[in-house]
mmCIF file of C-alpha atoms in Angstrom:
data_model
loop_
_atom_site.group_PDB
_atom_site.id
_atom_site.type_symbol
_atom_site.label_atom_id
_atom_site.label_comp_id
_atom_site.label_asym_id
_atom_site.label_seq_id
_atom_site.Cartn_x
_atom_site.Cartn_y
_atom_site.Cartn_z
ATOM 1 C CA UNK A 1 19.618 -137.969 241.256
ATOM 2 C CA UNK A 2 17.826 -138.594 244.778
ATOM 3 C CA UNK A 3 16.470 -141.922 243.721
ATOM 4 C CA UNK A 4 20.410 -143.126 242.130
ATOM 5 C CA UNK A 5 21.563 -141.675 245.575
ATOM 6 C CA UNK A 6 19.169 -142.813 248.530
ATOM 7 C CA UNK A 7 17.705 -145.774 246.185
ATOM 8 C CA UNK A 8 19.517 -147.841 249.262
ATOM 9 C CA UNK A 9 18.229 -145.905 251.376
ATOM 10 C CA UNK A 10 14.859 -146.778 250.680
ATOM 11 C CA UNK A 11 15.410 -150.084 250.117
ATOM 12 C CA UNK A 12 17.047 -150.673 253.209
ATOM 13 C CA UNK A 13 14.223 -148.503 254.970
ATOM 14 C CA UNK A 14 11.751 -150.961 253.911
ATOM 15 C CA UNK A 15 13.238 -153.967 254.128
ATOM 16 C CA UNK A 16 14.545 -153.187 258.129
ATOM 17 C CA UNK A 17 10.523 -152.518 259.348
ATOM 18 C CA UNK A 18 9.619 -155.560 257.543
ATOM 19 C CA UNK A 19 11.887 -157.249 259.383
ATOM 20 C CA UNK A 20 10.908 -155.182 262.676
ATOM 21 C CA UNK A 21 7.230 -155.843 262.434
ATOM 22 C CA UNK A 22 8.276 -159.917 261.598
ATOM 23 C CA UNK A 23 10.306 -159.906 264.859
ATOM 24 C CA UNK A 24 8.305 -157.765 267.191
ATOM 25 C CA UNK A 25 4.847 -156.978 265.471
ATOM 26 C CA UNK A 26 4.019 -153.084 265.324
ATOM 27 C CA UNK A 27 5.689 -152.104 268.470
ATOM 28 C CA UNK A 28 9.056 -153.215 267.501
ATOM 29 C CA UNK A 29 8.179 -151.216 264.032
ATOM 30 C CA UNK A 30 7.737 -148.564 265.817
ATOM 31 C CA UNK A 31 10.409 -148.221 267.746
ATOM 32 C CA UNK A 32 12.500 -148.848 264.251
ATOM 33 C CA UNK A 33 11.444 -145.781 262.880
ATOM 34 C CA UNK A 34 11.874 -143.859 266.245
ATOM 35 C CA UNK A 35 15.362 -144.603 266.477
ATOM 36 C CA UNK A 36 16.132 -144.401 262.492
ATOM 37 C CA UNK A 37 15.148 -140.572 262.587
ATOM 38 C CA UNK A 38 17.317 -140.169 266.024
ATOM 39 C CA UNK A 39 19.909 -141.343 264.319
ATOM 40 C CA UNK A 40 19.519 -139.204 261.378
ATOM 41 C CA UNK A 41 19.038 -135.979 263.413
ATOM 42 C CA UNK A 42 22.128 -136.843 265.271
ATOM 43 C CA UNK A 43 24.450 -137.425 262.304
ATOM 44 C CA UNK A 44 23.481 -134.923 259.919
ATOM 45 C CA UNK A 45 27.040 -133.018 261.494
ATOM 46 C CA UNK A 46 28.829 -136.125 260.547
ATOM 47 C CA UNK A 47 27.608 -136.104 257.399
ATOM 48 C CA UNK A 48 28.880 -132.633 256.399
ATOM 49 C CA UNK A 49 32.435 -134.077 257.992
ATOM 50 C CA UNK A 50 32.063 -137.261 255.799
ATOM 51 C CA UNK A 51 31.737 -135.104 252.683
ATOM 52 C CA UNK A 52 34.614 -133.127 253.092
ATOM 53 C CA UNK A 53 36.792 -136.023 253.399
ATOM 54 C CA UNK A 54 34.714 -138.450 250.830
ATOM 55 C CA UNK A 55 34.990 -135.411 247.689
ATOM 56 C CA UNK A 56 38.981 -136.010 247.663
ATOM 57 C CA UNK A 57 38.238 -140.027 246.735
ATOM 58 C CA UNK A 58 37.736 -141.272 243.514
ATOM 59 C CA UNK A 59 34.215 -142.948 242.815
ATOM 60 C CA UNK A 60 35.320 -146.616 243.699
ATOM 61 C CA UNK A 61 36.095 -146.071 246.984
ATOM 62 C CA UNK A 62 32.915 -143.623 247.079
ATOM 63 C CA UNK A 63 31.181 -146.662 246.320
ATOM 64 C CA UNK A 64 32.802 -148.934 249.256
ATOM 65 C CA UNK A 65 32.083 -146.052 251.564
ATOM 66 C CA UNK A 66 28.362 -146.557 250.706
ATOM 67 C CA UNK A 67 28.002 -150.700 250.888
ATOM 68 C CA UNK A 68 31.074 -151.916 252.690
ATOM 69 C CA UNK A 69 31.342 -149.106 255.138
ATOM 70 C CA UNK A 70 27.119 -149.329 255.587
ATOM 71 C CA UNK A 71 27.820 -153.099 256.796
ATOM 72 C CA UNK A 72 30.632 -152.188 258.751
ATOM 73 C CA UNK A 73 28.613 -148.760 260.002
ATOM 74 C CA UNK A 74 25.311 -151.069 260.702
ATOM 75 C CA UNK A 75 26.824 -154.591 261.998
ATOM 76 C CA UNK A 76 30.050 -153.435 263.415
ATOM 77 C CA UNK A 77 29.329 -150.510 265.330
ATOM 78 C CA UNK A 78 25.238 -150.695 266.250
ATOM 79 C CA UNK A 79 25.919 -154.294 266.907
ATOM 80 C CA UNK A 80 28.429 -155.964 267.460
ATOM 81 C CA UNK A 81 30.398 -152.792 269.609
ATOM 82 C CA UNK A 82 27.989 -152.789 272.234
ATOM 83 C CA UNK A 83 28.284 -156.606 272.282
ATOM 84 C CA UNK A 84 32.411 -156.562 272.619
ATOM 85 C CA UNK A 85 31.961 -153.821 275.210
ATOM 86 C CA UNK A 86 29.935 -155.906 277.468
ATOM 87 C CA UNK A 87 32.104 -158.621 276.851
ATOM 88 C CA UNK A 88 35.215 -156.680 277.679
ATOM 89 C CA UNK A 89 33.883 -154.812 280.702
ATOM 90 C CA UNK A 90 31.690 -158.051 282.281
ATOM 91 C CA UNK A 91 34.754 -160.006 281.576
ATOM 92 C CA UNK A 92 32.461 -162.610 279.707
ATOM 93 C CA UNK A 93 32.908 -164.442 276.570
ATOM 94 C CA UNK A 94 31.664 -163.425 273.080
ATOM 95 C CA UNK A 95 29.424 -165.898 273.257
ATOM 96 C CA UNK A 96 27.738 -165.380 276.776
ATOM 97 C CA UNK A 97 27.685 -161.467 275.555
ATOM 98 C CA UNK A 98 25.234 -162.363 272.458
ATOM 99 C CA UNK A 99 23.373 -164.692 274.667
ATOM 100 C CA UNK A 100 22.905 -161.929 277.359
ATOM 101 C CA UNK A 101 21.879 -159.281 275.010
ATOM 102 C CA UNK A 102 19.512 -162.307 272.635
ATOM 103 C CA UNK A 103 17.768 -163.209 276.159
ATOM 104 C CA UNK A 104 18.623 -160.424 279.104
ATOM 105 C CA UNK A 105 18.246 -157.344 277.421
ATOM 106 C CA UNK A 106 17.751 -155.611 280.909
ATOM 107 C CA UNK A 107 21.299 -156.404 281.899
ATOM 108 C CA UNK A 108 22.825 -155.955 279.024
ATOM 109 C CA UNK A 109 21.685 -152.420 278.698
ATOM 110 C CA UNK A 110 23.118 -151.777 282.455
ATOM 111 C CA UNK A 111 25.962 -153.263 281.257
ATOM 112 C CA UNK A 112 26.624 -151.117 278.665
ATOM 113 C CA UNK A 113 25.633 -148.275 280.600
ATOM 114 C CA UNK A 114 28.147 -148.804 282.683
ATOM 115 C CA UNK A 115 30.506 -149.016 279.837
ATOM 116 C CA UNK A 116 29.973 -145.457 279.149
ATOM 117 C CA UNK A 117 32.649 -143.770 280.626
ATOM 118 C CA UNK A 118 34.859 -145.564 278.648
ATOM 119 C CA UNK A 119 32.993 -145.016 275.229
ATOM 120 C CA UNK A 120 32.671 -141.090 276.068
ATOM 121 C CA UNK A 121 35.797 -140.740 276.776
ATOM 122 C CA UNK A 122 37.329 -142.473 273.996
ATOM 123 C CA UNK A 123 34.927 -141.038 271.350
ATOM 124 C CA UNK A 124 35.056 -137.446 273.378
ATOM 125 C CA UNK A 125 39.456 -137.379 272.908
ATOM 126 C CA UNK A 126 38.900 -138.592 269.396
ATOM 127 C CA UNK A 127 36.226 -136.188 268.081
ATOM 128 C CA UNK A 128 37.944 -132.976 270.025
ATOM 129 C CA UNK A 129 41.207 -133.634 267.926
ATOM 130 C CA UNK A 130 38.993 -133.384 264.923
ATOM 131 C CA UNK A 131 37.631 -130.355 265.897
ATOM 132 C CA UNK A 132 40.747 -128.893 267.465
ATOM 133 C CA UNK A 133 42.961 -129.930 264.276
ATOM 134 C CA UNK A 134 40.392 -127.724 261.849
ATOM 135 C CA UNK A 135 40.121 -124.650 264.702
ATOM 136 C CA UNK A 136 43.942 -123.773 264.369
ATOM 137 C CA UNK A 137 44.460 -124.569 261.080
ATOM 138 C CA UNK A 138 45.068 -121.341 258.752
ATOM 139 C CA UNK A 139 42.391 -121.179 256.405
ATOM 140 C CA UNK A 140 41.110 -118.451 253.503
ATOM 141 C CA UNK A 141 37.450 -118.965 254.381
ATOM 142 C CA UNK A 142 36.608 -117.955 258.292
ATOM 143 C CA UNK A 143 33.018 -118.470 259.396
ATOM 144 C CA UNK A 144 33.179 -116.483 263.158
ATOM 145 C CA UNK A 145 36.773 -114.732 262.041
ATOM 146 C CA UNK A 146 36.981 -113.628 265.746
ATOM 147 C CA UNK A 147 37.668 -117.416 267.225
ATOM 148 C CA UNK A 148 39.039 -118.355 264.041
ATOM 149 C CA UNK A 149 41.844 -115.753 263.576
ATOM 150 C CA UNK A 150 43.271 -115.718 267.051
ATOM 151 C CA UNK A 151 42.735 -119.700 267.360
ATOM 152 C CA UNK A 152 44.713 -119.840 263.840
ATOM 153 C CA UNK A 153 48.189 -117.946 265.240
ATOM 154 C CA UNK A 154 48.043 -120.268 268.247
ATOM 155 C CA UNK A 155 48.248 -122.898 265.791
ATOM 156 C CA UNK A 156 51.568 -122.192 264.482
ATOM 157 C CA UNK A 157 52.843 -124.079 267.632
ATOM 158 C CA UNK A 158 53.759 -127.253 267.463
ATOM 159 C CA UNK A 159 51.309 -130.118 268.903
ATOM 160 C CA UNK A 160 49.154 -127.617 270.335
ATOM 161 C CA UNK A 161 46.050 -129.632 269.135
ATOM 162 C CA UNK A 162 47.285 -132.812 270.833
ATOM 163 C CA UNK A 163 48.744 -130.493 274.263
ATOM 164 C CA UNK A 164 44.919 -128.836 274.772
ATOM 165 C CA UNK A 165 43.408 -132.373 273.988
ATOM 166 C CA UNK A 166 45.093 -133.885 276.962
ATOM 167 C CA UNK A 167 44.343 -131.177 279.309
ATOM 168 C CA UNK A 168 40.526 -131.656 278.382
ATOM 169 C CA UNK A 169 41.180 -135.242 278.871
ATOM 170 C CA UNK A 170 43.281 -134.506 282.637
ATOM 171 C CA UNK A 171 40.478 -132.097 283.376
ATOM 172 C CA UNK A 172 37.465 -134.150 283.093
ATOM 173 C CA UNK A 173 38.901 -137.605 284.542
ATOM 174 C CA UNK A 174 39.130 -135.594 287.592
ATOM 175 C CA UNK A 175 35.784 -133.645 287.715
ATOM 176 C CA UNK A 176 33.577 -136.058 285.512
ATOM 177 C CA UNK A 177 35.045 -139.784 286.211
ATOM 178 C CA UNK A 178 35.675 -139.538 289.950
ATOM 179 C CA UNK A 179 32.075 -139.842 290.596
ATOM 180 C CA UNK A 180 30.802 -141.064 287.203
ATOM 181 C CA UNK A 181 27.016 -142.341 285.978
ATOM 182 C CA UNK A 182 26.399 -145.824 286.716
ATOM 183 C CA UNK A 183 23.009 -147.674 285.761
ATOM 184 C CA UNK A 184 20.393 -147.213 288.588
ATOM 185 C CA UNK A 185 21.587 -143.815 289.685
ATOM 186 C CA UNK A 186 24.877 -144.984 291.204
ATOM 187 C CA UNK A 187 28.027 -143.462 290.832
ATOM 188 C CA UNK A 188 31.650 -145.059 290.970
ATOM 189 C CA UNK A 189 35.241 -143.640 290.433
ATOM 190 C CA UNK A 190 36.235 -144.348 286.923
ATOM 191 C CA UNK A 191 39.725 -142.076 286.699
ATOM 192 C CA UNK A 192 41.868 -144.420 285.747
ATOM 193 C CA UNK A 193 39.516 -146.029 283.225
ATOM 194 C CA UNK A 194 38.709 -142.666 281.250
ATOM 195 C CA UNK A 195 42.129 -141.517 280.970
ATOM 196 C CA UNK A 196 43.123 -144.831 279.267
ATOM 197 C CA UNK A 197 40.044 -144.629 277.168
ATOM 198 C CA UNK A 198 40.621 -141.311 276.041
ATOM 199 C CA UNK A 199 44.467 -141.657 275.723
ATOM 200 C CA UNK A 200 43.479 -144.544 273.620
ATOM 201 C CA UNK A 201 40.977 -142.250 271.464
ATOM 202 C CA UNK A 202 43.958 -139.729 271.330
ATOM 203 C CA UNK A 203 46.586 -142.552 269.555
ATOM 204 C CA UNK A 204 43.733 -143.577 267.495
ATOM 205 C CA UNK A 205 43.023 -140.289 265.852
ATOM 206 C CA UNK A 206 47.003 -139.815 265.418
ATOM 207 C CA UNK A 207 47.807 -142.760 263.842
ATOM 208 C CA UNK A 208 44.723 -143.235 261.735
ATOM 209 C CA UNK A 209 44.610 -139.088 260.433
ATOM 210 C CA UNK A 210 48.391 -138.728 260.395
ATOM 211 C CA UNK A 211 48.092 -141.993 257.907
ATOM 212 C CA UNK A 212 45.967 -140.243 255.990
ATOM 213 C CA UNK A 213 47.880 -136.718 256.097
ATOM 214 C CA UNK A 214 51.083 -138.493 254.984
ATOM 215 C CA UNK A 215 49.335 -140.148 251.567
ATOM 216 C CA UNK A 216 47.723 -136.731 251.079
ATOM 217 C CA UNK A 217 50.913 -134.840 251.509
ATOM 218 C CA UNK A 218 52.907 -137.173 249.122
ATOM 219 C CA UNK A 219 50.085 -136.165 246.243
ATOM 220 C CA UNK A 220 51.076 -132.389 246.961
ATOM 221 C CA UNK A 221 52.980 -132.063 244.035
ATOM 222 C CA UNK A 222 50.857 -133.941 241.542
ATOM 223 C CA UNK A 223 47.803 -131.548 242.414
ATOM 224 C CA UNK A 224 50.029 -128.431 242.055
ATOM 225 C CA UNK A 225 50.827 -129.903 238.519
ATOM 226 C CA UNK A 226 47.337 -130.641 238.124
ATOM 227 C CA UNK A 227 45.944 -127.281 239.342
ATOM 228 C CA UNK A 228 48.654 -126.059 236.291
ATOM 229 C CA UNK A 229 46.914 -128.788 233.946
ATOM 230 C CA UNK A 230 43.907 -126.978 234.778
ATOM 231 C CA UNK A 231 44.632 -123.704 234.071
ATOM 232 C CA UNK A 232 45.959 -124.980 230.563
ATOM 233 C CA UNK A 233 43.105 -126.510 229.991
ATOM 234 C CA UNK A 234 40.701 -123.805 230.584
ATOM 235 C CA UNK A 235 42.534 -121.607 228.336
ATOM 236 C CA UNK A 236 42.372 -123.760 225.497
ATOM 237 C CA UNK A 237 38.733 -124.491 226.167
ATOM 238 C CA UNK A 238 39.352 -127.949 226.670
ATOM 239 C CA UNK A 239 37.294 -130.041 229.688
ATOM 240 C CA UNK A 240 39.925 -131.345 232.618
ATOM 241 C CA UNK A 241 38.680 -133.844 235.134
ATOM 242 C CA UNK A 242 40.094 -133.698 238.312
ATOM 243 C CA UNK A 243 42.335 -136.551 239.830
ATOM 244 C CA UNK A 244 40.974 -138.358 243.022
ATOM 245 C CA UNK A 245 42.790 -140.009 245.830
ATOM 246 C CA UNK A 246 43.218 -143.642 244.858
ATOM 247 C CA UNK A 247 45.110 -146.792 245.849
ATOM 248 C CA UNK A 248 46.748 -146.221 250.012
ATOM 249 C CA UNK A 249 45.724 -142.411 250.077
ATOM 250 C CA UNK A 250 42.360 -143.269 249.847
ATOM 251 C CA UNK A 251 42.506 -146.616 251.685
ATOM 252 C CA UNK A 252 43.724 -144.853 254.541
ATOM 253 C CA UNK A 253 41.159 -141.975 254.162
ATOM 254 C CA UNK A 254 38.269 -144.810 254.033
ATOM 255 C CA UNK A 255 39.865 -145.961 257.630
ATOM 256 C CA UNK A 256 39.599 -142.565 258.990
ATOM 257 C CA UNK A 257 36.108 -142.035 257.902
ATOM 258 C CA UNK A 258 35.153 -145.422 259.517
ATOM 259 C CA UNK A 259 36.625 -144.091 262.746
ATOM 260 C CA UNK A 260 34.743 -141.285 262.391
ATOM 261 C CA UNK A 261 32.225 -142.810 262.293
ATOM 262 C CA UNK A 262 32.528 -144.848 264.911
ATOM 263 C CA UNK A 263 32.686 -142.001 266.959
ATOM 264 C CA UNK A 264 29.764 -140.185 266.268
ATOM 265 C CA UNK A 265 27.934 -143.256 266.425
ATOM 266 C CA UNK A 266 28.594 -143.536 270.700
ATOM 267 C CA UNK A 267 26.166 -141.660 271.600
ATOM 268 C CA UNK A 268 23.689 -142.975 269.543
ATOM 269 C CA UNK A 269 24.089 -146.741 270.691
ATOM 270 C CA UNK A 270 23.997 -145.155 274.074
ATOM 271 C CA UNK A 271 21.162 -143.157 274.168
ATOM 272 C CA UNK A 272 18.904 -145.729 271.543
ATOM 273 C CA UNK A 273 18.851 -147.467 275.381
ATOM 274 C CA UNK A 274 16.287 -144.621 276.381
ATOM 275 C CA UNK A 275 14.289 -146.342 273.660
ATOM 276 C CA UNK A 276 14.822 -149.685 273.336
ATOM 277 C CA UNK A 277 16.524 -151.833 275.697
ATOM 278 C CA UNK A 278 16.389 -154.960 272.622
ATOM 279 C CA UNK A 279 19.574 -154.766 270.475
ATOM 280 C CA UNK A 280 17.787 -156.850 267.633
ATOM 281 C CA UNK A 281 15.445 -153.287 267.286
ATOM 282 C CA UNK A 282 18.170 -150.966 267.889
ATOM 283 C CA UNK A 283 20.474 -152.706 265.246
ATOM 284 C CA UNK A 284 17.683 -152.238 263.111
ATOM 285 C CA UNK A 285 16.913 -148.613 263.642
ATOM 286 C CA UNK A 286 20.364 -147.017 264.066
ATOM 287 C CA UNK A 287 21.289 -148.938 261.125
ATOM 288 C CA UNK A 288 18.604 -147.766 258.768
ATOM 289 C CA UNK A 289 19.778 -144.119 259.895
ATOM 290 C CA UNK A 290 23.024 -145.059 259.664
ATOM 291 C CA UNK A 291 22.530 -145.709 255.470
ATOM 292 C CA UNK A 292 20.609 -142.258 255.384
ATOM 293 C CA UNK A 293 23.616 -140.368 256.773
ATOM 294 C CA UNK A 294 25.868 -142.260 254.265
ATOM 295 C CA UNK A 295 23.701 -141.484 251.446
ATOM 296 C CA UNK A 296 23.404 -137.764 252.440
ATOM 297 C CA UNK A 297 26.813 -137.939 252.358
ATOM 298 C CA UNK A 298 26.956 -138.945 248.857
ATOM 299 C CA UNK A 299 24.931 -136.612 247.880
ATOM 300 C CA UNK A 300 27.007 -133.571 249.145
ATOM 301 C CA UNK A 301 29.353 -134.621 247.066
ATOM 302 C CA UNK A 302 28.170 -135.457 243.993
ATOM 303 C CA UNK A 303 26.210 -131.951 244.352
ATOM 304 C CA UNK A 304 29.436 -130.012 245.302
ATOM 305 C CA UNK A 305 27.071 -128.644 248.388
ATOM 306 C CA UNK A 306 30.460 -127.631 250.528
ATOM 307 C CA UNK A 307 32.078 -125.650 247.382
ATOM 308 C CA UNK A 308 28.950 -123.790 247.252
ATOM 309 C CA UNK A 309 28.339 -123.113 250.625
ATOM 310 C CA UNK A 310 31.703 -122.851 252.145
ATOM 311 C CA UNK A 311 30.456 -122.189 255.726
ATOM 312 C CA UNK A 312 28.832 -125.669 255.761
ATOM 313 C CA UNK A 313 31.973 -127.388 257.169
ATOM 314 C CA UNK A 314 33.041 -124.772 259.733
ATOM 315 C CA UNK A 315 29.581 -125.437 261.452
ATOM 316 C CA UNK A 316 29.994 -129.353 261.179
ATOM 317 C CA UNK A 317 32.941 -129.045 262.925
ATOM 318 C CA UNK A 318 32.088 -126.800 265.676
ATOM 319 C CA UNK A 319 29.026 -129.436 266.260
ATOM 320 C CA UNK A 320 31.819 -131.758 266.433
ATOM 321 C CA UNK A 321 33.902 -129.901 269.041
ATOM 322 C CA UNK A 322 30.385 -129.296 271.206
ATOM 323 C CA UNK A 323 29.612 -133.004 270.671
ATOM 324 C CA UNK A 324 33.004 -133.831 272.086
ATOM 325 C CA UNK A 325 32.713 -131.875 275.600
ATOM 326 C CA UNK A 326 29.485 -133.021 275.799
ATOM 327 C CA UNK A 327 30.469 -136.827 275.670
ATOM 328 C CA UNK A 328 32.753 -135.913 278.551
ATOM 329 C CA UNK A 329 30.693 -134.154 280.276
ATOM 330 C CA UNK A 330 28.077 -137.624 279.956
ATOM 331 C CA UNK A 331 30.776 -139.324 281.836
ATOM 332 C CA UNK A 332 29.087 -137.891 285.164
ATOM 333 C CA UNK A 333 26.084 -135.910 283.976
ATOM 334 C CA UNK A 334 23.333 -137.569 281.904
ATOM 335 C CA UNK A 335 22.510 -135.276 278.941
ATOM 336 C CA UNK A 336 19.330 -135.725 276.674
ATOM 337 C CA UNK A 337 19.737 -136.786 272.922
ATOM 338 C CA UNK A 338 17.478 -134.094 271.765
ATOM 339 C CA UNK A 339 19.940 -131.581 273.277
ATOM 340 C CA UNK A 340 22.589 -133.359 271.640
ATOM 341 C CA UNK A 341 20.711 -133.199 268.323
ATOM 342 C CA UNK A 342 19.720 -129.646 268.212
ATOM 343 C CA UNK A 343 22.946 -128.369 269.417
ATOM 344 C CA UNK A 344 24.806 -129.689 266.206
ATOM 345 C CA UNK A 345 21.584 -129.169 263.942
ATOM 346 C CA UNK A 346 21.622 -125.475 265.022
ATOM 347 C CA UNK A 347 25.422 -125.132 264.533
ATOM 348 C CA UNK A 348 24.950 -126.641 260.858
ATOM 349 C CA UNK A 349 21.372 -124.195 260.009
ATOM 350 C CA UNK A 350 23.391 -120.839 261.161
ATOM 351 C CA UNK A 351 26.544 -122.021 259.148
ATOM 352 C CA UNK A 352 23.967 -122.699 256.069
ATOM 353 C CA UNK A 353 22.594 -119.202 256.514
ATOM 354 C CA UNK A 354 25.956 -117.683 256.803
ATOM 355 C CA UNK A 355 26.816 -119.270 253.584
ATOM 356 C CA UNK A 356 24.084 -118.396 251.918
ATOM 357 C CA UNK A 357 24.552 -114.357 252.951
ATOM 358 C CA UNK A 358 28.109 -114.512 251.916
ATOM 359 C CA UNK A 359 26.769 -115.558 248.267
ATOM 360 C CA UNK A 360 24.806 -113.009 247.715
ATOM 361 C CA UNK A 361 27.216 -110.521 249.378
ATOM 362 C CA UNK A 362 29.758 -111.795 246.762
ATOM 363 C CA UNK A 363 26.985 -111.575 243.726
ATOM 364 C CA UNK A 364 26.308 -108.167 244.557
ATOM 365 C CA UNK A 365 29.982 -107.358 245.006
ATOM 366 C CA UNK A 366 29.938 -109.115 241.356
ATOM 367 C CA UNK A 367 27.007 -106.805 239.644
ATOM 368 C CA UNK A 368 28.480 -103.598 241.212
ATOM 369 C CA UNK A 369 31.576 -104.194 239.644
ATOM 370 C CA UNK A 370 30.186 -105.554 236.004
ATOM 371 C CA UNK A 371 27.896 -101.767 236.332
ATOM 372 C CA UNK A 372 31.261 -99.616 237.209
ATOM 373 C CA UNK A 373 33.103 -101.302 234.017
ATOM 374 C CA UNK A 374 30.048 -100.623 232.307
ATOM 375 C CA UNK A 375 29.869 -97.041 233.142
ATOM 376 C CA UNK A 376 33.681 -96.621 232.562
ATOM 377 C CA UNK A 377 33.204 -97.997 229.048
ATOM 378 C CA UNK A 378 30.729 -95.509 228.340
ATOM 379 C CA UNK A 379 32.071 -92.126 226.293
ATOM 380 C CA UNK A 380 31.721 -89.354 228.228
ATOM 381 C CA UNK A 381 31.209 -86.681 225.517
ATOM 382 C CA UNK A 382 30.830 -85.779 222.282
#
């Protein structure tokens, strides 16, 4: 099972410090693997996310999630993005972009540095909907039940998601972008361009996950007649295999995961600059941990790891919502990775233990009953 799952993985690993220590001898292999586990640390939150979504597809598109989402995951976003954002921001060509970061890697990482506010804020508006979509939704399982209840009646108003979004997004333009990071230790006023950014991030998330909600909506009714399928089928002792989203539904949810994970992936590109300034060696590292976090994500699923631990995804998402204030807050304020990191990884380990208390509350709850039916069953005299 690990080896079918992360088989890429590995192959990719290998084949990525090859090429590292053929381009740049053992420094540049070094700095491959430094930036491979950043990435992985980082992402493990996304992950969780990606498995939530990637469990409701059928195993085709699980499979284009894992090789033609890896090449857009590895050459679109840890390559080519911070490319097209220098070219967009410098107002320079496609072409004079690559040759800048091929042959001037200095100024091509200021340039992307001072692309930043931009990214954050765009990534920040995208990932808070996430996280503000799941807060005030009603659900049966509540991880901290005192945020989750409250947060849950609020969410019987219309928009409200969208509403507290934009007053994040109002908020910070005016005490993050006014005087916001630039390289060198300069600062610059950058209102205008993070509220377009994030509005942007905002209309991305709607049209993208309301895409998705509407295909998932339509198959309502067939999973209502499946969950009745079900129920036939277990009485009759007969095996029923549960439908996955195909065709648009899961087209659409493939697009939203890609999204996703472009927006986890920000902060990465950003910060793999406190390593490596050459993109050639950040390519290569954030896209080996980019396959890792994939295949993790595969293997969630395949080992039903969120049905068993139900808490998982509540934590994943409230390193989501953390991970989105903290990319606005990195509009003025430079913030290390590691904090970054640990923040989610902590989020994720306390959700894990949560989970795994709430089993064995349940199993107890379980044997206490099976010993009171047992006791009942018992004559009590003569």
């Amino acid at each position: 099972m690990i080896f079918k799952t992360f088989g890429w993985s590995f192959a990719v690993t290998a084949a990525g410090l090859v090429v590292a220590f053929l381009y740049g001898s053992w420094e540049a292999f070094g700095l491959v693997a430094i930036l491979s586990i950043l990435e992985i640390s980082l992402s493990f939150d996304n992950a969780v996310v990606n498995a939530g979504v990637l469990k409701k597809m059928n195993e085709f598109w699980q499979k284009i999630f894992l090789t033609v989402g890896v090449l857009i995951a590895v050459f679109g976003m840890r390559l080519i993005f911070p490319v097209v954002i220098v070219s967009i921001t410098a107002s320079l060509s496609p072409w004079d972009a690559v040759d800048l970061a091929l042959n001037n890697h200095d100024k091509y990482e200021q340039l992307v540095t001072d692309a930043h506010p931009a990214i954050a804020a765009f990534g920040g508006m995208f990932l808070m909907m996430i996280f503000l979509e799941f807060i005030f939704d009603e659900r049966e399982d509540k991880w901290l039940g005192f945020i989750e209840r409250p947060l849950s009646r609020f969410g019987r108003i219309d928009a409200i998601s969208v509403c507290v979004a934009l007053i994040a997004l109002l908020g910070s333009s005016f005490l993050f972008a006014e005087h916001a990071h630039q390289y060198g230790g300069e600062h610059a006023d950058k209102v205008s361009t993070v509220l377009l950014a994030g509005i942007a991030g905002l209309i991305t998330y709607l049209v993208v996950g309301g895409l998705s909600g509407h295909f998932e909506d339509k198959l309502e009714e067939e999973e209502e007649h499946e969950h009745e399928l079900e129920e036939e089928a277990a009485r009759s002792g007969k095996k029923f295999e549960t439908v996955k989203l195909a065709g648009k539904a899961a087209f659409f949810m493939f697009l939203y995961l890609e999204v996703l994970d472009a927006s986890f992936s920000f902060d990465g590109v950003i910060g793999a600059f406190a390593v490596s300034n050459d993109p050639i060696v950040i390519a290569l590292g954030l896209g080996i941990g980019a396959m890792y976090v994939r295949s993790l994500t595969v293997y969630l699923v395949r080992q039903g790891t969120l049905d068993d631990y139900v808490y998982l995804e509540h934590g994943a998402h409230y390193a989501i919502g953390a991970l989105s204030v903290l990319l606005l807050v990195t509009i003025r304020y430079e913030i290390p990775e590691v904090v970054t990191g640990l923040i989610g990884v902590a989020l994720i380990a306390l959700s894990f233990w949560s989970s795994i208390r709430r089993n064995k509350r349940l199993a107890a709850e379980g044997e206490g009953d099976d010993a009171e039916e047992s006791r009942s069953e018992v004559p009590s005299g003569v």
